Short mmCIF file of C-alpha atoms in Angstrom, two decimals:
data_model
loop_
_atom_site.label_atom_id
_atom_site.label_comp_id
_atom_site.label_asym_id
_atom_site.label_seq_id
_atom_site.Cartn_x
_atom_site.Cartn_y
_atom_site.Cartn_z
CA MET Z 1 -70.28 -78.57 -31.54
CA ILE Z 2 -69.57 -77.40 -27.96
CA LEU Z 3 -66.26 -75.88 -29.16
CA ARG Z 4 -68.11 -74.02 -31.84
CA THR Z 5 -70.53 -72.62 -29.54
CA ILE Z 6 -67.91 -71.48 -27.20
CA ILE Z 7 -66.17 -69.69 -30.06
CA THR Z 8 -69.29 -68.13 -31.15
CA ILE Z 9 -70.03 -66.75 -27.62
CA LEU Z 10 -66.55 -65.29 -27.36
CA PHE Z 11 -66.63 -63.68 -30.65
CA ALA Z 12 -70.01 -62.04 -29.61
CA PHE Z 13 -68.69 -61.06 -26.43
CA CYS Z 14 -65.37 -59.44 -28.15
CA PHE Z 15 -67.78 -57.51 -30.55
CA GLN Z 16 -69.85 -56.35 -27.80
CA LEU Z 17 -66.89 -55.18 -25.81
CA TYR Z 18 -65.39 -53.44 -29.12
CA ALA Z 19 -68.83 -51.62 -29.70
CA GLN Z 20 -68.71 -50.71 -26.04
CA ILE Z 21 -65.29 -48.92 -26.12
CA THR Z 22 -65.23 -47.54 -29.64
CA PRO Z 23 -67.52 -44.28 -29.74
CA GLN Z 24 -70.09 -44.31 -32.55
CA PHE Z 25 -71.17 -40.67 -33.66
CA GLN Z 26 -74.02 -39.35 -35.61
CA TRP Z 27 -71.84 -37.04 -37.81
CA ARG Z 28 -73.28 -34.39 -39.99
CA THR Z 29 -71.50 -32.09 -42.59
CA ILE Z 30 -71.28 -28.39 -42.17
CA LYS Z 31 -70.61 -26.15 -45.19
CA THR Z 32 -68.17 -23.48 -45.44
CA ASP Z 33 -67.04 -21.08 -48.07
CA ILE Z 34 -63.41 -22.15 -47.87
CA ASN Z 35 -62.01 -24.50 -50.67
CA SER Z 36 -58.79 -25.09 -49.12
CA SER Z 37 -57.83 -27.98 -46.64
CA PHE Z 38 -58.27 -26.87 -43.17
CA VAL Z 39 -55.10 -27.93 -41.10
CA LYS Z 40 -56.05 -26.85 -37.60
CA ILE Z 41 -59.43 -26.32 -35.60
CA THR Z 42 -60.21 -24.98 -32.07
CA PHE Z 43 -62.97 -23.65 -30.02
CA SER Z 44 -62.79 -21.33 -27.04
CA ASP Z 45 -66.01 -22.30 -25.77
CA SER Z 46 -69.28 -24.17 -27.06
CA LEU Z 47 -70.17 -21.29 -29.59
CA HIS Z 48 -66.87 -19.76 -30.85
CA GLY Z 49 -64.58 -21.62 -32.85
CA TRP Z 50 -61.87 -21.23 -35.76
CA ALA Z 51 -60.69 -23.39 -38.66
CA MET Z 52 -57.53 -22.64 -40.12
CA THR Z 53 -55.88 -23.27 -43.56
CA GLN Z 54 -52.49 -22.74 -44.58
CA TYR Z 55 -53.23 -19.16 -45.34
CA GLU Z 56 -56.85 -18.64 -44.38
CA LEU Z 57 -58.86 -18.52 -41.15
CA ALA Z 58 -62.62 -19.10 -40.80
CA ARG Z 59 -64.74 -18.21 -37.56
CA THR Z 60 -67.84 -19.43 -36.05
CA THR Z 61 -69.96 -17.81 -33.39
CA ASP Z 62 -72.86 -20.20 -33.25
CA GLY Z 63 -71.34 -23.48 -32.44
CA GLY Z 64 -70.28 -24.26 -36.04
CA GLU Z 65 -73.54 -23.80 -37.89
CA SER Z 66 -71.96 -21.18 -40.19
CA TRP Z 67 -68.35 -20.04 -40.84
CA GLN Z 68 -67.22 -16.61 -42.04
CA GLU Z 69 -63.75 -16.20 -43.29
CA GLN Z 70 -61.68 -13.64 -41.43
CA THR Z 71 -59.33 -10.76 -42.77
CA LEU Z 72 -55.89 -11.16 -41.40
CA PRO Z 73 -53.32 -8.59 -41.53
CA VAL Z 74 -50.83 -10.59 -43.43
CA ASP Z 75 -50.84 -12.08 -47.14
CA SER Z 76 -49.49 -15.52 -48.21
CA LEU Z 77 -47.56 -16.22 -45.08
CA ASP Z 78 -47.75 -19.88 -43.94
CA LEU Z 79 -50.07 -20.09 -40.88
CA ARG Z 80 -49.07 -23.07 -38.39
CA ARG Z 81 -50.75 -23.10 -34.93
CA ILE Z 82 -53.62 -21.35 -33.23
CA LEU Z 83 -54.19 -21.20 -29.57
CA PHE Z 84 -56.95 -19.40 -27.68
CA THR Z 85 -55.77 -18.94 -23.79
CA SER Z 86 -59.55 -17.58 -23.20
CA SER Z 87 -62.77 -16.67 -24.78
CA SER Z 88 -61.20 -13.24 -25.79
CA THR Z 89 -57.32 -13.74 -26.30
CA GLY Z 90 -55.81 -15.85 -29.09
CA TYR Z 91 -52.72 -16.31 -30.99
CA ILE Z 92 -51.58 -17.62 -34.42
CA THR Z 93 -47.91 -18.54 -35.39
CA GLY Z 94 -46.46 -18.85 -38.60
CA GLU Z 95 -43.47 -18.37 -41.11
CA LYS Z 96 -41.15 -15.46 -41.08
CA GLY Z 97 -41.40 -14.81 -37.40
CA LEU Z 98 -45.28 -14.27 -37.77
CA ILE Z 99 -47.30 -14.10 -34.56
CA LEU Z 100 -50.83 -12.79 -34.65
CA ALA Z 101 -52.99 -11.84 -31.67
CA THR Z 102 -56.47 -11.02 -30.95
CA LYS Z 103 -57.99 -9.44 -27.77
CA ASP Z 104 -61.68 -9.23 -28.75
CA GLY Z 105 -62.55 -12.91 -29.35
CA GLY Z 106 -61.36 -13.01 -32.78
CA SER Z 107 -63.11 -10.19 -34.40
CA HIS Z 108 -59.86 -8.47 -35.16
CA TRP Z 109 -56.34 -9.82 -35.39
CA ILE Z 110 -53.02 -7.76 -35.18
CA LYS Z 111 -49.72 -8.64 -36.11
CA GLN Z 112 -47.05 -8.49 -33.15
CA ASN Z 113 -43.61 -7.65 -33.36
CA SER Z 114 -41.83 -10.87 -32.48
CA GLY Z 115 -38.33 -9.46 -32.96
CA ASP Z 116 -37.84 -12.27 -35.67
CA ASN Z 117 -38.09 -12.21 -39.56
CA ASP Z 118 -36.50 -15.41 -40.32
CA HIS Z 119 -37.82 -18.48 -38.34
CA LEU Z 120 -40.90 -20.71 -38.95
CA LEU Z 121 -42.61 -20.29 -35.92
CA ARG Z 122 -44.72 -23.17 -34.89
CA GLY Z 123 -44.94 -24.38 -31.08
CA ILE Z 124 -46.90 -22.14 -28.88
CA SER Z 125 -47.68 -22.57 -25.12
CA PHE Z 126 -49.61 -20.00 -22.77
CA LEU Z 127 -50.12 -20.21 -18.99
CA ASN Z 128 -52.79 -17.32 -19.24
CA ASP Z 129 -53.66 -14.55 -21.70
CA SER Z 130 -50.21 -12.70 -20.71
CA THR Z 131 -47.43 -15.26 -20.24
CA GLY Z 132 -46.47 -17.48 -23.08
CA TRP Z 133 -43.51 -19.11 -25.11
CA VAL Z 134 -43.09 -19.73 -28.72
CA THR Z 135 -40.65 -21.92 -30.67
CA GLY Z 136 -39.41 -22.24 -34.12
CA GLU Z 137 -36.91 -23.37 -36.76
CA MET Z 138 -35.18 -22.07 -39.63
CA ASP Z 139 -32.95 -23.42 -42.38
CA ASP Z 140 -31.86 -20.86 -45.18
CA GLY Z 141 -28.74 -22.50 -46.21
CA LYS Z 142 -26.48 -20.32 -44.06
CA LYS Z 143 -27.89 -20.70 -40.60
CA ARG Z 144 -29.96 -23.63 -39.14
CA GLY Z 145 -31.39 -23.88 -35.66
CA GLY Z 146 -34.23 -23.26 -33.30
CA ILE Z 147 -35.60 -20.17 -31.35
CA LEU Z 148 -37.41 -19.72 -28.32
CA LEU Z 149 -39.40 -16.52 -27.66
CA HIS Z 150 -41.00 -15.50 -24.39
CA THR Z 151 -43.79 -12.87 -23.37
CA THR Z 152 -45.12 -11.56 -19.98
CA ASN Z 153 -47.26 -8.99 -21.35
CA GLY Z 154 -49.42 -10.79 -23.96
CA GLY Z 155 -47.02 -10.17 -26.98
CA GLU Z 156 -46.63 -6.47 -26.63
CA LYS Z 157 -43.03 -7.37 -26.11
CA TRP Z 158 -41.16 -10.93 -27.11
CA ASP Z 159 -37.82 -11.57 -25.59
CA THR Z 160 -35.53 -14.04 -27.26
CA LEU Z 161 -34.36 -16.90 -24.73
CA SER Z 162 -32.60 -19.19 -26.96
CA ASP Z 163 -31.37 -18.74 -30.64
CA ARG Z 164 -29.22 -21.50 -31.73
CA SER Z 165 -27.28 -22.18 -35.08
CA ASP Z 166 -25.94 -25.78 -34.13
CA GLY Z 167 -28.57 -27.37 -36.39
CA ILE Z 168 -31.11 -28.27 -33.76
CA LEU Z 169 -34.63 -27.29 -34.57
CA TYR Z 170 -37.33 -26.72 -32.15
CA TYR Z 171 -40.55 -28.18 -33.07
CA ASP Z 172 -42.90 -27.40 -30.06
CA VAL Z 173 -42.93 -26.25 -26.40
CA ASN Z 174 -45.19 -26.88 -23.14
CA PHE Z 175 -44.91 -25.08 -20.10
CA GLN Z 176 -46.53 -26.38 -16.63
CA ASP Z 177 -46.00 -23.03 -14.77
CA ASN Z 178 -43.58 -19.88 -14.78
CA ASN Z 179 -40.55 -22.20 -14.51
CA ASN Z 180 -40.98 -25.73 -15.61
CA GLY Z 181 -41.18 -26.52 -19.52
CA ILE Z 182 -40.42 -28.79 -22.21
CA ILE Z 183 -39.03 -28.51 -25.76
CA ILE Z 184 -38.85 -31.22 -28.39
CA GLY Z 185 -36.59 -30.79 -31.43
CA SER Z 186 -33.94 -32.59 -33.57
CA LYS Z 187 -31.58 -31.94 -36.33
CA GLY Z 188 -34.04 -33.26 -38.99
CA TRP Z 189 -37.10 -34.85 -39.99
CA ASP Z 190 -35.61 -38.19 -40.83
CA ASN Z 191 -36.59 -41.01 -38.36
CA LEU Z 192 -32.63 -41.74 -38.23
CA ASP Z 193 -32.17 -38.53 -36.63
CA LEU Z 194 -32.36 -38.38 -32.81
CA MET Z 195 -35.31 -36.56 -31.06
CA LYS Z 196 -33.94 -34.46 -28.44
CA ILE Z 197 -35.93 -33.44 -25.31
CA TYR Z 198 -34.99 -30.21 -23.38
CA ARG Z 199 -36.21 -29.26 -20.07
CA THR Z 200 -36.07 -26.03 -18.27
CA THR Z 201 -36.70 -25.06 -14.59
CA ASP Z 202 -36.22 -21.17 -14.86
CA GLY Z 203 -38.65 -20.27 -17.50
CA GLY Z 204 -36.58 -20.96 -20.53
CA LYS Z 205 -33.38 -19.12 -19.72
CA ASN Z 206 -31.34 -22.18 -19.49
CA LEU Z 207 -32.18 -25.57 -21.51
CA ASN Z 208 -30.76 -29.03 -20.54
CA MET Z 209 -31.25 -31.97 -22.60
CA VAL Z 210 -32.83 -34.63 -20.43
CA ASN Z 211 -33.31 -37.51 -23.16
CA GLN Z 212 -32.79 -38.27 -26.87
CA PHE Z 213 -33.84 -41.19 -28.72
CA GLY Z 214 -34.16 -42.51 -32.37
CA GLY Z 215 -36.65 -44.41 -34.61
CA VAL Z 216 -39.31 -42.00 -34.40
CA GLN Z 217 -39.92 -38.15 -35.19
CA THR Z 218 -42.55 -36.19 -33.42
CA PHE Z 219 -43.45 -32.57 -33.87
CA ALA Z 220 -46.16 -31.51 -31.52
CA LEU Z 221 -46.99 -31.73 -27.79
CA TYR Z 222 -50.25 -32.22 -26.13
CA ARG Z 223 -50.87 -32.04 -22.33
CA ALA Z 224 -52.79 -35.23 -21.45
CA GLY Z 225 -52.46 -34.62 -17.61
CA LYS Z 226 -50.37 -32.87 -14.93
CA ASP Z 227 -47.12 -34.84 -15.88
CA THR Z 228 -48.47 -36.82 -18.90
CA LEU Z 229 -47.44 -35.51 -22.19
CA TRP Z 230 -48.50 -37.05 -25.66
CA SER Z 231 -46.54 -36.28 -28.99
CA GLY Z 232 -47.53 -37.16 -32.48
CA GLY Z 233 -45.43 -37.10 -35.79
CA PHE Z 234 -44.18 -40.26 -37.63
CA GLY Z 235 -45.40 -42.15 -34.62
CA PHE Z 236 -46.81 -41.64 -31.18
CA MET Z 237 -44.90 -41.13 -27.98
CA LYS Z 238 -46.08 -40.68 -24.37
CA SER Z 239 -44.30 -39.35 -21.33
CA ILE Z 240 -45.79 -39.76 -17.65
CA ASP Z 241 -43.00 -37.76 -15.94
CA TYR Z 242 -43.22 -34.58 -17.87
CA GLY Z 243 -40.88 -35.39 -20.53
CA ILE Z 244 -37.99 -37.13 -18.69
CA SER Z 245 -38.68 -40.50 -20.33
CA TRP Z 246 -40.60 -41.43 -23.25
CA ASN Z 247 -42.35 -44.72 -24.37
CA ARG Z 248 -43.32 -45.33 -27.96
CA TYR Z 249 -46.71 -46.99 -28.89
CA SER Z 250 -47.93 -48.29 -32.28
CA ASN Z 251 -50.67 -50.60 -32.05
CA VAL Z 252 -53.08 -48.89 -34.46
CA GLU Z 253 -56.22 -50.61 -35.82
CA LEU Z 254 -56.08 -50.59 -39.69
CA PRO Z 255 -58.60 -52.15 -42.36
CA ASP Z 256 -56.02 -54.96 -42.94
CA SER Z 257 -53.01 -56.20 -41.56
CA THR Z 258 -50.45 -54.58 -43.66
CA LYS Z 259 -48.75 -51.70 -41.78
CA TYR Z 260 -47.27 -48.77 -43.65
CA LEU Z 261 -46.04 -45.21 -42.59
CA LEU Z 262 -48.50 -43.82 -39.98
CA ILE Z 263 -48.44 -40.27 -39.33
CA PHE Z 264 -50.40 -38.88 -36.20
CA GLU Z 265 -51.56 -35.55 -37.69
CA ASP Z 266 -53.52 -34.25 -34.66
CA LEU Z 267 -54.10 -35.48 -30.96
CA LEU Z 268 -56.89 -34.71 -28.90
CA PRO Z 269 -56.45 -35.66 -25.03
CA ILE Z 270 -60.10 -35.47 -23.39
CA GLY Z 271 -59.25 -36.67 -19.78
CA GLY Z 272 -58.38 -39.54 -17.98
CA LYS Z 273 -56.66 -42.39 -20.32
CA LYS Z 274 -58.84 -41.17 -23.24
CA GLY Z 275 -58.19 -39.40 -26.52
CA TYR Z 276 -58.47 -39.02 -30.20
CA ALA Z 277 -56.10 -38.95 -33.17
CA VAL Z 278 -56.03 -38.28 -36.79
CA ILE Z 279 -53.82 -40.76 -38.24
CA SER Z 280 -52.59 -40.76 -41.96
CA ASP Z 281 -52.13 -44.09 -43.55
CA VAL Z 282 -49.46 -43.53 -46.15
CA ARG Z 283 -49.17 -46.59 -48.67
CA GLY Z 284 -47.60 -44.47 -51.51
CA ALA Z 285 -47.31 -40.78 -52.65
CA ASP Z 286 -51.12 -40.75 -53.93
CA LYS Z 287 -52.27 -43.33 -51.64
CA ILE Z 288 -52.94 -41.74 -48.32
CA THR Z 289 -55.98 -42.33 -46.11
CA LEU Z 290 -56.87 -40.10 -43.16
CA ARG Z 291 -58.97 -41.60 -40.42
CA LEU Z 292 -60.13 -40.66 -36.77
CA HIS Z 293 -58.98 -43.18 -34.06
CA TYR Z 294 -59.78 -43.46 -30.35
CA THR Z 295 -57.62 -44.61 -27.26
CA GLU Z 296 -58.89 -45.27 -23.63
CA ASP Z 297 -55.76 -46.76 -22.48
CA GLU Z 298 -53.57 -43.57 -22.86
CA GLY Z 299 -52.45 -44.51 -26.67
CA ASP Z 300 -51.44 -48.02 -25.97
CA ASN Z 301 -53.88 -49.05 -28.65
CA TRP Z 302 -55.92 -46.90 -31.04
CA LYS Z 303 -59.29 -47.94 -32.56
CA ILE Z 304 -61.11 -46.49 -35.87
CA VAL Z 305 -63.83 -44.31 -35.36
CA SER Z 306 -66.24 -44.29 -38.34
CA THR Z 307 -66.80 -40.89 -40.17
CA PRO Z 308 -68.83 -40.17 -43.21
CA GLU Z 309 -67.69 -41.87 -46.44
CA GLY Z 310 -65.15 -39.86 -48.41
CA PHE Z 311 -64.36 -37.51 -45.57
CA GLN Z 312 -60.67 -37.49 -44.63
CA PRO Z 313 -59.88 -35.37 -41.49
CA LEU Z 314 -56.85 -33.48 -40.67
CA ALA Z 315 -57.63 -31.92 -37.31
CA VAL Z 316 -59.91 -32.65 -34.39
CA CYS Z 317 -61.13 -30.55 -31.46
CA LYS Z 318 -63.93 -30.15 -28.74
CA GLY Z 319 -66.03 -27.29 -28.48
CA GLY Z 320 -68.27 -27.54 -25.43
CA ASN Z 321 -69.52 -31.21 -25.22
CA TYR Z 322 -69.37 -32.00 -28.99
CA PHE Z 323 -66.69 -32.83 -31.22
CA TYR Z 324 -65.49 -31.21 -34.54
CA LEU Z 325 -63.35 -32.70 -37.45
CA ALA Z 326 -61.80 -30.43 -40.10
CA GLY Z 327 -60.54 -31.80 -43.47
CA TYR Z 328 -59.99 -31.34 -47.15
CA GLU Z 329 -61.69 -28.75 -49.20
CA GLY Z 330 -62.92 -26.62 -46.31
CA GLN Z 331 -65.09 -29.65 -45.13
CA ILE Z 332 -66.12 -29.84 -41.26
CA ILE Z 333 -68.40 -32.42 -39.63
CA THR Z 334 -69.55 -32.57 -36.02
CA ASN Z 335 -71.78 -34.62 -33.81
CA ARG Z 336 -73.35 -31.35 -32.52
CA PRO Z 337 -77.20 -31.60 -32.97
CA LYS Z 338 -78.60 -29.03 -35.38
CA SER Z 339 -80.38 -26.03 -33.76
CA MET Z 340 -83.46 -25.71 -36.09
CA GLY Z 341 -84.31 -22.04 -35.71
CA ILE Z 342 -83.32 -19.78 -32.85
CA GLU Z 343 -85.07 -16.78 -31.85
CA LYS Z 344 -82.88 -14.63 -29.59
CA LYS Z 345 -85.80 -12.43 -28.60
CA VAL Z 346 -88.85 -13.92 -27.17
CA SER Z 347 -91.86 -11.86 -25.67
CA GLY Z 348 -94.13 -12.89 -22.88
CA VAL Z 349 -91.75 -15.72 -21.37
CA SER Z 350 -90.55 -15.04 -18.03
CA SER Z 351 -89.55 -18.65 -17.22
CA PHE Z 352 -88.16 -21.49 -18.93
CA GLN Z 353 -90.67 -23.83 -20.75
CA LEU Z 354 -90.32 -27.29 -22.40
CA MET Z 355 -93.08 -27.74 -25.06
CA GLN Z 356 -94.48 -30.84 -26.18
CA ASN Z 357 -92.53 -32.73 -28.81
CA TYR Z 358 -94.23 -33.08 -32.24
CA PRO Z 359 -95.14 -35.25 -33.95
CA ASN Z 360 -95.94 -37.56 -31.01
CA PRO Z 361 -96.13 -40.46 -31.42
CA PHE Z 362 -93.36 -40.32 -34.04
CA ASN Z 363 -91.30 -42.38 -36.46
CA PRO Z 364 -88.47 -41.93 -37.22
CA SER Z 365 -87.67 -38.12 -35.77
CA THR Z 366 -89.45 -35.73 -33.61
CA THR Z 367 -88.93 -32.18 -32.88
CA ILE Z 368 -88.46 -30.64 -29.32
CA GLU Z 369 -89.07 -27.02 -28.50
CA PHE Z 370 -87.94 -25.16 -25.52
CA PHE Z 371 -87.65 -21.48 -24.32
CA THR Z 372 -85.24 -19.77 -21.84
CA PRO Z 373 -85.42 -16.32 -20.78
CA ASN Z 374 -81.88 -15.88 -19.93
CA GLU Z 375 -78.33 -16.65 -20.86
CA SER Z 376 -77.82 -19.99 -18.97
CA GLN Z 377 -76.46 -23.41 -18.84
CA VAL Z 378 -78.89 -25.89 -20.32
CA SER Z 379 -79.10 -29.47 -20.76
CA LEU Z 380 -81.77 -31.50 -22.51
CA VAL Z 381 -81.40 -35.32 -22.27
CA VAL Z 382 -83.60 -38.34 -23.52
CA TYR Z 383 -84.18 -41.09 -20.77
CA ASN Z 384 -85.77 -44.37 -20.92
CA LEU Z 385 -88.39 -45.37 -18.34
CA LEU Z 386 -85.65 -47.09 -16.38
CA GLY Z 387 -84.03 -43.64 -15.78
CA LYS Z 388 -81.01 -44.42 -18.03
CA GLU Z 389 -79.76 -41.60 -20.46
CA VAL Z 390 -80.30 -42.46 -23.84
CA LYS Z 391 -79.32 -39.38 -25.80
CA CYS Z 392 -77.82 -35.96 -24.77
CA LEU Z 393 -79.38 -33.29 -27.24
CA VAL Z 394 -77.96 -30.14 -25.41
CA ASN Z 395 -75.51 -29.43 -22.79
CA GLU Z 396 -74.16 -26.17 -22.95
CA HIS Z 397 -74.19 -22.45 -22.19
CA ILE Z 398 -76.59 -20.70 -24.57
CA SER Z 399 -78.18 -17.46 -25.01
CA ALA Z 400 -81.86 -16.47 -24.21
CA GLY Z 401 -84.27 -17.57 -26.97
CA ARG Z 402 -86.49 -20.00 -28.44
CA TYR Z 403 -84.68 -23.34 -29.42
CA LYS Z 404 -85.82 -26.25 -31.58
CA MET Z 405 -83.99 -29.59 -31.42
CA GLN Z 406 -84.47 -32.79 -33.30
CA TRP Z 407 -84.23 -36.44 -32.17
CA ASP Z 408 -83.93 -39.07 -34.77
CA GLY Z 409 -84.52 -42.07 -32.33
CA ALA Z 410 -80.66 -42.93 -31.99
CA ASP Z 411 -78.79 -43.05 -28.68
CA ASN Z 412 -75.50 -41.61 -27.84
CA TYR Z 413 -73.68 -44.16 -29.78
CA GLY Z 414 -75.71 -43.60 -33.07
CA LYS Z 415 -77.67 -46.93 -32.56
CA GLU Z 416 -81.60 -46.86 -33.20
CA VAL Z 417 -83.41 -47.57 -29.86
CA PRO Z 418 -86.55 -49.73 -29.72
CA SER Z 419 -90.30 -48.42 -29.79
CA GLY Z 420 -91.41 -47.41 -26.25
CA VAL Z 421 -91.84 -44.24 -24.10
CA TYR Z 422 -89.24 -42.01 -23.62
CA LEU Z 423 -88.76 -38.82 -21.39
CA PHE Z 424 -87.41 -35.62 -22.39
CA ASN Z 425 -85.75 -33.80 -19.46
CA LEU Z 426 -84.90 -29.98 -19.57
CA LYS Z 427 -82.72 -28.68 -16.84
CA ILE Z 428 -81.75 -25.03 -16.64
CA GLY Z 429 -79.99 -24.36 -13.01
CA ASN Z 430 -81.80 -25.87 -10.31
CA LYS Z 431 -85.20 -26.09 -12.27
CA SER Z 432 -86.24 -29.06 -14.45
CA GLU Z 433 -89.35 -29.96 -16.69
CA LEU Z 434 -90.34 -33.33 -18.06
CA LYS Z 435 -92.34 -34.54 -21.26
CA LYS Z 436 -93.23 -38.09 -22.47
CA ALA Z 437 -92.75 -39.16 -25.98
CA LEU Z 438 -93.87 -42.27 -27.74
CA LEU Z 439 -91.57 -43.87 -30.43
CA LEU Z 440 -93.44 -46.29 -32.80
CA ARG Z 441 -91.08 -48.15 -35.12
#
């Protein structure tokens, strides 16, 4: 009896610990007019984002509430990567030497002259709006190898730093500064082929192989710290000395104990030792399940994060303080609360105001309305009477206007909170305002 009690307590403790370390989100689905599967998603700030399919690009300017397909100056060319270096400047890489650029926040895209018409360009790394590198690969039966391109003027001119034909393909690139960078590549996608790590200390003019290893193929680099790199593909690799040495980690939570082929489709380091990964669980040609996973120990262990039933993600990103997942058939989900009506022009309001929520008392949800006369950083947080944060409703830079938000009585982890008095705190700059609300279950 005592042993059973101890086991029960330990189980409860472990379950509680698991609940504490695995985020629980309140996801909602956003409709788009795109029917193809999204392969990449990115935000330049809390409002402006892009979701990319193999051939199409959709844009949002309202934090993901609506998406519009953009016109690109190319037809039927395979798009591979998208990167924004600032709110105004972004780049896209693709097949046949494709590099697209925008200088006006994505309103218009132009095709740049990369000096190459043969390689599939995929890897991209920029230090700022002007200085960047792109890697690619080609295999046309006559020539097989990788290419490294470099620009110092925002793509007005691209210089070829490396163009090899010895069979080594370049998958991705990352630069710390103007001199120090890393390139990953190999001779093929088979796990029997050795991954090769190249390092440069002169901006890419000379590449030296600093490591090679077998057993896993990875195709993308993600910066997780000053000297920490994550790499995903047919497994997960991590380096803490900027690419000199690498370690493999594969402790991935699955619904059962049987392990099949796992593919790290996308990675999102979020600071410290934490991050997210979209992982494919491949159990056959027609048995592929994609899930969102979370780590808080730099990728040593990956836990499943629940998403809506039937949704399969392919890409993950963060826009402001919220997460976005893009997947099959133009589907996007986010944990960003829905803004229920925004009026950009508000007359007769010279200072910010927090209105009393309605209904009040409420069950199960209530609406909170506030005004801000200027574009500003705004936070709207729900607290309990002990002063502990329960739910962050807004924490981003927003335009002047009237906003309506809804709180459904759940905390930041998606769990229902008990009946009681809660406080809504609106903070704009160094000013704040407080309102009380009563939840009755």
